[in-house]
mmCIF file of C-alpha atoms and ligand atoms in Angstrom:
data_model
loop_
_atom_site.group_PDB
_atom_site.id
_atom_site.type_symbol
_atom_site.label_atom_id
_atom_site.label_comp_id
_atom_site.label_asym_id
_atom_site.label_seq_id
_atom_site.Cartn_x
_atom_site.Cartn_y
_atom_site.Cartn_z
ATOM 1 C CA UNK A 1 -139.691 8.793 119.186
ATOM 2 C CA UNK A 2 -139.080 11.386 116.435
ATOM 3 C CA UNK A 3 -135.498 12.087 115.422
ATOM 4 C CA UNK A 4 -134.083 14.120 113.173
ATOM 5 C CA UNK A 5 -130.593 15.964 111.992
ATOM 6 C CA UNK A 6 -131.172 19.953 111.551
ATOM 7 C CA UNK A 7 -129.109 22.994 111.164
ATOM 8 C CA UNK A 8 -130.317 25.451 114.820
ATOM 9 C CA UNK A 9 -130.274 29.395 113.744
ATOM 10 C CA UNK A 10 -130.495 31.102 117.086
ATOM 11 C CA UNK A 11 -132.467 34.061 116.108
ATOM 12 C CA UNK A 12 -129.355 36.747 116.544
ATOM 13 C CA UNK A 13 -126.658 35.502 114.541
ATOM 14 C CA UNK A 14 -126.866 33.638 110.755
ATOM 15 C CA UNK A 15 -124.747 30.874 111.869
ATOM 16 C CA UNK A 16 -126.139 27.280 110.974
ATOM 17 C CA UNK A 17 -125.533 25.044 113.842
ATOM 18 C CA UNK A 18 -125.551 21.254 113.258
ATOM 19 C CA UNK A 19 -128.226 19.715 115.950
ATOM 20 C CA UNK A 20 -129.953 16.876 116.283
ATOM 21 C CA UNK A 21 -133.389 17.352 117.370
ATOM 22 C CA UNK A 22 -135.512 14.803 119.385
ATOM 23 C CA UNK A 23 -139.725 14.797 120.044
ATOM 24 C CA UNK A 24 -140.638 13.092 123.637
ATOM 25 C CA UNK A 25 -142.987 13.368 125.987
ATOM 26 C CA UNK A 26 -144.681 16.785 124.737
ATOM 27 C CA UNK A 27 -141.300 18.343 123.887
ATOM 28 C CA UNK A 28 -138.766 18.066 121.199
ATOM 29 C CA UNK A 29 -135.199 18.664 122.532
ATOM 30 C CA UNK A 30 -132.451 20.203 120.659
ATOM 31 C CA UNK A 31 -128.751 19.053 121.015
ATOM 32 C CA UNK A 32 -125.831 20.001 119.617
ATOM 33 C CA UNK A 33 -121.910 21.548 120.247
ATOM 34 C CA UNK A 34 -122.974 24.135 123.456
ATOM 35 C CA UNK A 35 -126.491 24.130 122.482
ATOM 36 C CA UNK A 36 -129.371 21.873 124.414
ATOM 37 C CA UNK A 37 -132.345 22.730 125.420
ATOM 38 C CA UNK A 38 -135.791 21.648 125.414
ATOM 39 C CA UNK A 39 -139.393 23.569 124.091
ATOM 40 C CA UNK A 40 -142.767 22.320 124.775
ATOM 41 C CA UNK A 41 -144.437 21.108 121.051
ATOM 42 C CA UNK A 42 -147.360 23.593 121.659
ATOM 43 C CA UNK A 43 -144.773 26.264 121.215
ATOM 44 C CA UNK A 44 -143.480 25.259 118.034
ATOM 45 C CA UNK A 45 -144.664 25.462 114.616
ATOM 46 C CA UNK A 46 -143.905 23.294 111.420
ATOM 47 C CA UNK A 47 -143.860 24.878 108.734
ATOM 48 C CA UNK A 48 -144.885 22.937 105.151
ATOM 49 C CA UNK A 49 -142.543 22.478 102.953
ATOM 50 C CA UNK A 50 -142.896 25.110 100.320
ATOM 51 C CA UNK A 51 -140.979 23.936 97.442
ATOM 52 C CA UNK A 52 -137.387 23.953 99.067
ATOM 53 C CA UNK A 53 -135.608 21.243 99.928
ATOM 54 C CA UNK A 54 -135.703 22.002 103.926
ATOM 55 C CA UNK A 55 -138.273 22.449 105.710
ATOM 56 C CA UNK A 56 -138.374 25.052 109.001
ATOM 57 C CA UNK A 57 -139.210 24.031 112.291
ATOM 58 C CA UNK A 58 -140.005 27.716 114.263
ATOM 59 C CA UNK A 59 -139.482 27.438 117.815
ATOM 60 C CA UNK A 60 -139.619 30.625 119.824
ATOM 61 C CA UNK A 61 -137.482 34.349 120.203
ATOM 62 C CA UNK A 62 -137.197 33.564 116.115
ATOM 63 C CA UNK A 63 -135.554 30.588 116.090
ATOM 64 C CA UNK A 64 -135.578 28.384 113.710
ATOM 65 C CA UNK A 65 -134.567 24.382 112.587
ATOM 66 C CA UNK A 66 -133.917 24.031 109.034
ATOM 67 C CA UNK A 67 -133.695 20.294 108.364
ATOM 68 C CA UNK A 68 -134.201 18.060 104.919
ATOM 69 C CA UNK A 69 -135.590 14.835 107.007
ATOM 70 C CA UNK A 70 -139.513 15.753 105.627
ATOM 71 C CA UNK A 71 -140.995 12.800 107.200
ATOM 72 C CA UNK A 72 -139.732 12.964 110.566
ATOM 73 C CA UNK A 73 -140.929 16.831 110.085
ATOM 74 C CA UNK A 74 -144.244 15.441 108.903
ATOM 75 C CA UNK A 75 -144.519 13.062 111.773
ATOM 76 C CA UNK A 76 -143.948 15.755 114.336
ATOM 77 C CA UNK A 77 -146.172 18.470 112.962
ATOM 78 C CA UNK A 78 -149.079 15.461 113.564
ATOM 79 C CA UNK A 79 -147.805 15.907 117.281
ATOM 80 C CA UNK A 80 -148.539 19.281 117.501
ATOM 81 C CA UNK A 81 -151.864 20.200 118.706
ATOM 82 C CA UNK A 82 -152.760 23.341 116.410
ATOM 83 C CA UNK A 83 -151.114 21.263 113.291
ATOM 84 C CA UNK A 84 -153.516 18.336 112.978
ATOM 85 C CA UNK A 85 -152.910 16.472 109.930
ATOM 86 C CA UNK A 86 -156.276 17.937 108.003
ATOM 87 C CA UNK A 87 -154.921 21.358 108.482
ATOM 88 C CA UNK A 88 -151.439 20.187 107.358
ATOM 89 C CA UNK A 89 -152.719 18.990 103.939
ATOM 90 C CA UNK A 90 -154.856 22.390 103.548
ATOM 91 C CA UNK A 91 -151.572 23.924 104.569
ATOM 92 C CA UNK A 92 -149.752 21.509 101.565
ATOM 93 C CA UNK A 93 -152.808 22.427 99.174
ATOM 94 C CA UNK A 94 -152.272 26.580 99.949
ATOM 95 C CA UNK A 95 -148.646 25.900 99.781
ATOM 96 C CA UNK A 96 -148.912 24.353 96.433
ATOM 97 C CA UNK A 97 -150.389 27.637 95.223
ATOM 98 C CA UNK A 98 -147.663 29.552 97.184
ATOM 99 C CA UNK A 99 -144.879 27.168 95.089
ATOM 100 C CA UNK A 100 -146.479 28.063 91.618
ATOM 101 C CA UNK A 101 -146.682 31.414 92.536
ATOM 102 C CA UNK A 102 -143.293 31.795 93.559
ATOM 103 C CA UNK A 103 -142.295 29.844 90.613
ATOM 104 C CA UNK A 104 -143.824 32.950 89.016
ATOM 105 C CA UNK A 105 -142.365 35.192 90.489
ATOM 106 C CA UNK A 106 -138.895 33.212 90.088
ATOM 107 C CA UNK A 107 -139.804 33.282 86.041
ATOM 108 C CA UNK A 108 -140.499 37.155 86.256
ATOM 109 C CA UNK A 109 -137.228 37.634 88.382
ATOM 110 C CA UNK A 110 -135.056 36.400 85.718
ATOM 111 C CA UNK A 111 -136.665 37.852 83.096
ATOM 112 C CA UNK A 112 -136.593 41.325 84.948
ATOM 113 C CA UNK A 113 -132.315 40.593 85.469
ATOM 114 C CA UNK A 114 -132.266 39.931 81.513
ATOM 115 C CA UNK A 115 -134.943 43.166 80.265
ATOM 116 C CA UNK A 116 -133.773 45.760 82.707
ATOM 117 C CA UNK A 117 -131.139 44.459 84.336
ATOM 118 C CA UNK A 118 -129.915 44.298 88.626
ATOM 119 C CA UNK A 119 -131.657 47.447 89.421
ATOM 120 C CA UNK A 120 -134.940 46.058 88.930
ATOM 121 C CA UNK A 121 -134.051 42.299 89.900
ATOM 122 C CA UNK A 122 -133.127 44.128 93.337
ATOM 123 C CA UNK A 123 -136.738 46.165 93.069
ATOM 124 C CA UNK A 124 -138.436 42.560 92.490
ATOM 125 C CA UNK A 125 -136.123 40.482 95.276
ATOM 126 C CA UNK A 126 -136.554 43.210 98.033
ATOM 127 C CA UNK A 127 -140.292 43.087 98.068
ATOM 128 C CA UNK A 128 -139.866 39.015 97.902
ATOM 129 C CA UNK A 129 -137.260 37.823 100.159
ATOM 130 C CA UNK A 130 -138.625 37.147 103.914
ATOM 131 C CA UNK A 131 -138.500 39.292 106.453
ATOM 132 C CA UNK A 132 -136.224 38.077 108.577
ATOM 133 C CA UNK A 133 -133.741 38.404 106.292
ATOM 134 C CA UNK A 134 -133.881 41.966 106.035
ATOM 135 C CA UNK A 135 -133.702 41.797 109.863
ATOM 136 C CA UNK A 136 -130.876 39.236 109.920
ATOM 137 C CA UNK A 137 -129.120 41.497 107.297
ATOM 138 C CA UNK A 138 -129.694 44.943 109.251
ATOM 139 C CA UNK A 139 -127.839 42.842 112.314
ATOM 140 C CA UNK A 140 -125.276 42.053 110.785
ATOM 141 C CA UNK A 141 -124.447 45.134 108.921
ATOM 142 C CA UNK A 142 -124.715 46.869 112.353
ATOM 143 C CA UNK A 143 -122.374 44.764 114.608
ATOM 144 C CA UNK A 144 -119.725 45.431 111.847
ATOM 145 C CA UNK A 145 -120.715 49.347 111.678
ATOM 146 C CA UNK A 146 -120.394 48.699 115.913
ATOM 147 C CA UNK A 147 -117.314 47.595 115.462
ATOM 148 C CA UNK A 148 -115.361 49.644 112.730
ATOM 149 C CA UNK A 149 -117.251 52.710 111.937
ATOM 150 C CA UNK A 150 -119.754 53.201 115.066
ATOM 151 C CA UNK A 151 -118.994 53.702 118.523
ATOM 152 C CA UNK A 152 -121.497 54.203 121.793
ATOM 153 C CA UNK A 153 -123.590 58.068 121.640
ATOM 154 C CA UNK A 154 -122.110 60.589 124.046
ATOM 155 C CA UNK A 155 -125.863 61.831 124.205
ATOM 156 C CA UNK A 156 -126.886 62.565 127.849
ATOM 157 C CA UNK A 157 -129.755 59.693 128.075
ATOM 158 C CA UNK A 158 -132.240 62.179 128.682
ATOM 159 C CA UNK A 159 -131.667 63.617 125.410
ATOM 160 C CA UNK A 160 -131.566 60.222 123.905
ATOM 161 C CA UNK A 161 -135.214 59.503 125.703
ATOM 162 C CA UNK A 162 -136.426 62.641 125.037
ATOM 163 C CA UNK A 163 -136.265 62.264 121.532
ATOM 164 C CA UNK A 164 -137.398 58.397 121.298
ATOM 165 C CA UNK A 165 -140.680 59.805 123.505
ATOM 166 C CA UNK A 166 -141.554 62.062 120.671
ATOM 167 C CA UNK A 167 -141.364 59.798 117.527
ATOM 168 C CA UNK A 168 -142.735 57.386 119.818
ATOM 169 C CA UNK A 169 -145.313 59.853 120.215
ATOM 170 C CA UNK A 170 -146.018 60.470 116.425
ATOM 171 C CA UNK A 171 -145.955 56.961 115.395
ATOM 172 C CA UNK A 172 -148.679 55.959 117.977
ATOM 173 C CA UNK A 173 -150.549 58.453 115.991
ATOM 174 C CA UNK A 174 -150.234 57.746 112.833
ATOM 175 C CA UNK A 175 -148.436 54.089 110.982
ATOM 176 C CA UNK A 176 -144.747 54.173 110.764
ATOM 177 C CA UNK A 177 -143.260 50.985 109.594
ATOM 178 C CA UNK A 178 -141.322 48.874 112.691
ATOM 179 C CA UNK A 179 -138.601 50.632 113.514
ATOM 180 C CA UNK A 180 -135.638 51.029 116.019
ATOM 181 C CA UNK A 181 -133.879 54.237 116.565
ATOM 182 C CA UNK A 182 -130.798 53.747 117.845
ATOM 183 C CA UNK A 183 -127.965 57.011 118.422
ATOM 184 C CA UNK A 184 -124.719 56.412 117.823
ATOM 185 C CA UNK A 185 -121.140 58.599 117.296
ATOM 186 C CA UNK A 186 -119.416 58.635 114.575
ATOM 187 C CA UNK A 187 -116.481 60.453 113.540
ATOM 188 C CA UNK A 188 -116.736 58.647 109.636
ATOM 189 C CA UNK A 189 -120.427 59.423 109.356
ATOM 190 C CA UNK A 190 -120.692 63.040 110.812
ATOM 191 C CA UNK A 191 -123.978 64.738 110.821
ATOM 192 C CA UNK A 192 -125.565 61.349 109.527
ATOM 193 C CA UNK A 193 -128.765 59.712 109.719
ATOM 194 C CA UNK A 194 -129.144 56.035 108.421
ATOM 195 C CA UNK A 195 -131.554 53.109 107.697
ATOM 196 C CA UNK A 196 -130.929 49.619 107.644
ATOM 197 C CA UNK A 197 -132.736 46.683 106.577
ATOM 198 C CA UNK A 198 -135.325 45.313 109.326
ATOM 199 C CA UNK A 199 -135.719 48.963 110.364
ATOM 200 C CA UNK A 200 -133.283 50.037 112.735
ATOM 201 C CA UNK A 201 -132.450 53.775 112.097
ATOM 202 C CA UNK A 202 -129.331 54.938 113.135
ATOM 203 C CA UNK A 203 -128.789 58.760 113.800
ATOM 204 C CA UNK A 204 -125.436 60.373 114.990
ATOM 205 C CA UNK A 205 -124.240 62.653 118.027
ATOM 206 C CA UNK A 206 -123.575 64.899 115.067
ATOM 207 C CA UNK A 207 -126.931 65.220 113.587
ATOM 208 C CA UNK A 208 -128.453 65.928 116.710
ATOM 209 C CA UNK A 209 -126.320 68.666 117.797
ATOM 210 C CA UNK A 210 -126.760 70.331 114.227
ATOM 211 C CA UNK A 211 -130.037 70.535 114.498
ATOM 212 C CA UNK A 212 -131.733 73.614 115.590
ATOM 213 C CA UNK A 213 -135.199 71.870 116.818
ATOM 214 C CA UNK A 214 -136.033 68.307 117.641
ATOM 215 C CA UNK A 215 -138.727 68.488 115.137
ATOM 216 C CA UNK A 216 -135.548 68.600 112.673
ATOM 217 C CA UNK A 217 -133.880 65.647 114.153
ATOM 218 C CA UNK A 218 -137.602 64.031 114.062
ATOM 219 C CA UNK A 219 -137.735 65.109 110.172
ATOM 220 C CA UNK A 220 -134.689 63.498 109.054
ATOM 221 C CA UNK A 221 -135.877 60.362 111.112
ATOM 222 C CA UNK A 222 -139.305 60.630 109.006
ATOM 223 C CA UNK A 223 -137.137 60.798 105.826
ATOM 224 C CA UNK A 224 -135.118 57.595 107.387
ATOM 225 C CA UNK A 225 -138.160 56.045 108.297
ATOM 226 C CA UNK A 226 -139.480 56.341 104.574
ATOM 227 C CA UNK A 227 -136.488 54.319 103.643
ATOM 228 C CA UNK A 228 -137.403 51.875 105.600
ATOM 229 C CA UNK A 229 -141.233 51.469 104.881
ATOM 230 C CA UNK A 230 -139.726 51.143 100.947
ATOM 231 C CA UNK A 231 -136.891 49.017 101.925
ATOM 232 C CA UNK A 232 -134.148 50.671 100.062
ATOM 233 C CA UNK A 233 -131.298 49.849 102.078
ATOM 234 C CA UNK A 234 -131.872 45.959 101.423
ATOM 235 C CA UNK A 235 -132.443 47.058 97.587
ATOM 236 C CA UNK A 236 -129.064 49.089 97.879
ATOM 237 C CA UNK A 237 -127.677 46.273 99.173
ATOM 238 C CA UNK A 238 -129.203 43.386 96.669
ATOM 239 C CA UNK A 239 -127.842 46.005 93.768
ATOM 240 C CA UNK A 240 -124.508 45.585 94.997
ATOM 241 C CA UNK A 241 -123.775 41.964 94.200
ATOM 242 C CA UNK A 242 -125.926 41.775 91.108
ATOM 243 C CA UNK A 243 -128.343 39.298 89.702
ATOM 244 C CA UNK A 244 -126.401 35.784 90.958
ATOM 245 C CA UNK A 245 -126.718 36.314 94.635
ATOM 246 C CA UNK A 246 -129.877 37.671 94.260
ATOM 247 C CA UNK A 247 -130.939 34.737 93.344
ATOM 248 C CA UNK A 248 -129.525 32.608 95.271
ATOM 249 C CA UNK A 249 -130.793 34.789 98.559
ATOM 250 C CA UNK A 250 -134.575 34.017 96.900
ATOM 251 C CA UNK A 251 -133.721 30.492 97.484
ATOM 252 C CA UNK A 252 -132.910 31.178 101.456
ATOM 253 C CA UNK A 253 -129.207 30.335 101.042
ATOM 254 C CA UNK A 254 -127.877 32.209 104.613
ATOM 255 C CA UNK A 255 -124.511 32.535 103.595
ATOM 256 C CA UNK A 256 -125.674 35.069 100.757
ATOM 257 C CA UNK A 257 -127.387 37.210 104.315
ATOM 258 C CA UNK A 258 -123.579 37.517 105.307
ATOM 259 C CA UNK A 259 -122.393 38.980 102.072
ATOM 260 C CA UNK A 260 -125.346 41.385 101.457
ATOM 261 C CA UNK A 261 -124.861 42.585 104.978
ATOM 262 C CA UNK A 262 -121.134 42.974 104.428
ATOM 263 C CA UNK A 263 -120.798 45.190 101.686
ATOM 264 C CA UNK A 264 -123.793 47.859 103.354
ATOM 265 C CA UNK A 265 -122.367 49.925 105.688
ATOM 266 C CA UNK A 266 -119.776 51.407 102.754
ATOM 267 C CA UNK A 267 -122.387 51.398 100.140
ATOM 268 C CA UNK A 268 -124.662 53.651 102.606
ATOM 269 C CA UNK A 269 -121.171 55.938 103.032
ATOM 270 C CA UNK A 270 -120.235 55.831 99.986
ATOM 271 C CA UNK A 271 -122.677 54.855 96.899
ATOM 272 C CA UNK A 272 -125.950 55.842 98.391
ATOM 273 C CA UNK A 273 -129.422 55.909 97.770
ATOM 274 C CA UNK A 274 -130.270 57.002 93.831
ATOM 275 C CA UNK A 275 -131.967 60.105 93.106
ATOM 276 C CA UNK A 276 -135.491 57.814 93.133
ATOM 277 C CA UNK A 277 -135.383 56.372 95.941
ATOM 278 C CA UNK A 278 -134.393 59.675 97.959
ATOM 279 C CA UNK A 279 -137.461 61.327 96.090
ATOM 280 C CA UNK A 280 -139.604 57.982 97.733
ATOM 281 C CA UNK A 281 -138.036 58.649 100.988
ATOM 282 C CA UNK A 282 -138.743 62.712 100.409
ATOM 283 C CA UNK A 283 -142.299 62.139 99.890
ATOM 284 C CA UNK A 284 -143.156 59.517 102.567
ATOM 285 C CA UNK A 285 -141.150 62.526 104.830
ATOM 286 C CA UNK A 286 -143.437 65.628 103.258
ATOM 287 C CA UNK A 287 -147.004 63.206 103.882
ATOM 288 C CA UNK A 288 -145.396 62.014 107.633
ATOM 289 C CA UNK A 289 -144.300 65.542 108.865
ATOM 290 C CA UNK A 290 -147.752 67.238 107.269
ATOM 291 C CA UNK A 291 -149.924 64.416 109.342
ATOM 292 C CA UNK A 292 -147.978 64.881 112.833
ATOM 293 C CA UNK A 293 -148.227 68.612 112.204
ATOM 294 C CA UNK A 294 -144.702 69.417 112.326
ATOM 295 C CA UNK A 295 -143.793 72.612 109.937
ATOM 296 C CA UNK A 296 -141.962 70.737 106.692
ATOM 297 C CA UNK A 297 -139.884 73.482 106.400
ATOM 298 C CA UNK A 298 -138.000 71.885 109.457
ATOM 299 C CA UNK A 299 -136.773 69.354 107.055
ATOM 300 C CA UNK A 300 -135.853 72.019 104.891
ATOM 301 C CA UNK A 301 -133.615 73.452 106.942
ATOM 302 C CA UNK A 302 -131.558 70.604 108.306
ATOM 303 C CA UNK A 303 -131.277 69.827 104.846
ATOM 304 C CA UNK A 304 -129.752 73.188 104.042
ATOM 305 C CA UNK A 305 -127.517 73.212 107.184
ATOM 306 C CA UNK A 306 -126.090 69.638 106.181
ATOM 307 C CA UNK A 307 -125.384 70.838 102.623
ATOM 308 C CA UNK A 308 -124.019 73.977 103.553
ATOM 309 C CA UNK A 309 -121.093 72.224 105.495
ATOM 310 C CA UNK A 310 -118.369 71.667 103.874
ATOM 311 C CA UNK A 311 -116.485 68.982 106.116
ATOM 312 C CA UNK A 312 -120.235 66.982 106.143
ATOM 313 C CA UNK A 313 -119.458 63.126 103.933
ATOM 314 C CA UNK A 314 -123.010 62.594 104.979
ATOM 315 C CA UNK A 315 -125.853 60.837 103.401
ATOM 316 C CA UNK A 316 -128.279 64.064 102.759
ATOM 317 C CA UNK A 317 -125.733 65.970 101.037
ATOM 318 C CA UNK A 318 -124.271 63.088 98.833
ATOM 319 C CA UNK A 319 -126.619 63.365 96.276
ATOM 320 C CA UNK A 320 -127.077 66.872 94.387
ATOM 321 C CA UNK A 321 -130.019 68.854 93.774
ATOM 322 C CA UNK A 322 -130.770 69.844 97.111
ATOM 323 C CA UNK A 323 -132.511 72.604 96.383
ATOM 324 C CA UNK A 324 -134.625 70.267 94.218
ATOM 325 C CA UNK A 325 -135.447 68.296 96.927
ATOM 326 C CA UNK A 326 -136.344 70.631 99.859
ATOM 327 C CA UNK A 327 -138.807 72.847 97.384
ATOM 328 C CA UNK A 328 -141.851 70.884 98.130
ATOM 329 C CA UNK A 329 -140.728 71.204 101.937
ATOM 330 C CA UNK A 330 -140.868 74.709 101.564
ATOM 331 C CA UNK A 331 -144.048 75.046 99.884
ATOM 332 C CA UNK A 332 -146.056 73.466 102.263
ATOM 333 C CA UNK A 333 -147.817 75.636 105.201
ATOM 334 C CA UNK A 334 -148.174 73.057 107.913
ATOM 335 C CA UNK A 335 -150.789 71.052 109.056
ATOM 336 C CA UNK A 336 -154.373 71.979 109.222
HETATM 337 ZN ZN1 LIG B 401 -132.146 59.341 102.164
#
């Protein structure tokens, strides 16, 4: 029988629980404080080791068992049907290119944090860290929003649906990056829209009932949505604690997940996106709105309406040159 010692990640929460994990008769059973339960091998996938000192065991709904004990890992992936031991040395041998690669890209990371400094680390670290942390990240940041700065939409639901059914609508048409829109109230945000890593985009009671058309509400999503597709808000976030932790998140230490998330919600109120990235966001907006044939001007004027009131702390107005922005808005004539 294969045994080994791992730390469980349940796939909602960051937390590292200590398990030990067990391979028997076609399944490998994980036990631990609260936690036991059992998942057929063919449903789990080892993953090489790629250069860390823990390798990941994925097990299904994104869960995952980091452990360090490689040859009890190696041993089980030769249980597992799809991971015979020819593919796992092809898997070692692509891995090895992956390692120098990263290696690389570790090289070029440090040298961007000494030439230009965290900005650019953050640039280089966003568009290298996993994706699950962005997701893990986005969870986190929004259970603490949930709990201090967010509470539940007043939204009839048919207004909620209605609105979901049209961007659904759009994005079946055309790619939008994985998203989900969530509506929430918020007395601190106001007329607010907001992305967070892994994609979920957050828009407030107030926003919706400042707009004039949905196709406003839908534009501001778009802009949202363009923020997502470049990952800013993980960027915004990896700025935040400079070039250190940004390295250490490369490496896959969780506790660093905890800390980036932490520090997001105010830095979205607060700091915001810079000028760049907004223009990013702007443009993915101008091409997304021209493509589902909405007028851009509808962005235009949501824009306007945000900056034009004075009580609004939200994200659109926060940065200046509004009038900037929403010229290319204005300039185009729809969709042909
Ligand atoms: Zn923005």
């Amino acid at each position: 029988m294969i045994r080994f010692a791992a730390d469980y990640f349940d796939g909602r929460t960051s937390r590292a629980h200590p398990v030990e994990a067990a391979a028997e008769a076609g399944q490998l059973r994980v036990t631990g404080e609260g936690i036991d339960f059992a998942v057929a091998l063919d449903r789990i996938v080892v993953a090489p080791p790629a250069g860390q000192a823990r390798s990941v065991v994925h097990l299904p709904d994104a869960r995952e068992l980091h452990s360090a004990d490689r040859s009890a890992l190696l041993e089980l992936s030769r249980l597992i049907p799809s991971a015979r031991p020819e593919r796992w040395a092809h898997l070692l041998e692509s891995r090895l290119r992956f390692a120098l690669a990263a290696l690389v890209v570790s090289v070029l990371i440090v040298f961007a944090g000494l030439r230009w400094g965290v900005p650019a680390v953050a640039l280089v670290a966003s568009h290298t860290l996993p994706a699950w942390m962005d997701t893990r990240i986005g969870e986190e940041a929004l259970t603490l929003m949930d709990r201090t700065s967010l509470s539940p939409s007043k939204l009839p639901a048919a207004r909620r649906q209605a609105l979901e059914a049209e961007l659904a609508a759009h994005c079946a048409k055309r790619a939008c990056p994985p998203y989900q829109l969530l509506f929430r109230d918020s007395r601190l945000f106001g007329a607010n829209a907001m992305a967070l890593p892994g994609g979920t985009v957050v828009v407030t009671d107030g926003l919706v009932a400042l707009a004039h058309h949905d196709d406003e509400v839908l534009a501001v999503i778009a802009h949202e949505l363009g923020h997502v597709q470049h990952r800013h808000s993980l960027r915004l976030a990896l700025q935040s604690v400079g070039a250190g932790v940004i390295l250490v998140a490369v490496t896959g230490d969780i506790g660093s997940v905890t800390d980036l998330a932490a520090g997001l919600p105010s830095l979205l109120l607060q700091t915001g996106y810079s000028r760049d990235m907004e223009r990013e966001a702007d443009a993915y907006a101008l091409a997304w709105l021209e493509a589902a044939c909405i007028p851009p001007a509808r962005f235009a004027d949501i824009l306007g309406r945000l900056d034009d009131d004075p009580s609004d702390t939200g994200l659109l107005d926060s940065h200046p040159g509004t009038r900037e922005r929403i010229a290319p808005f204005l300039a185009h004539g729809g969709c042909t």
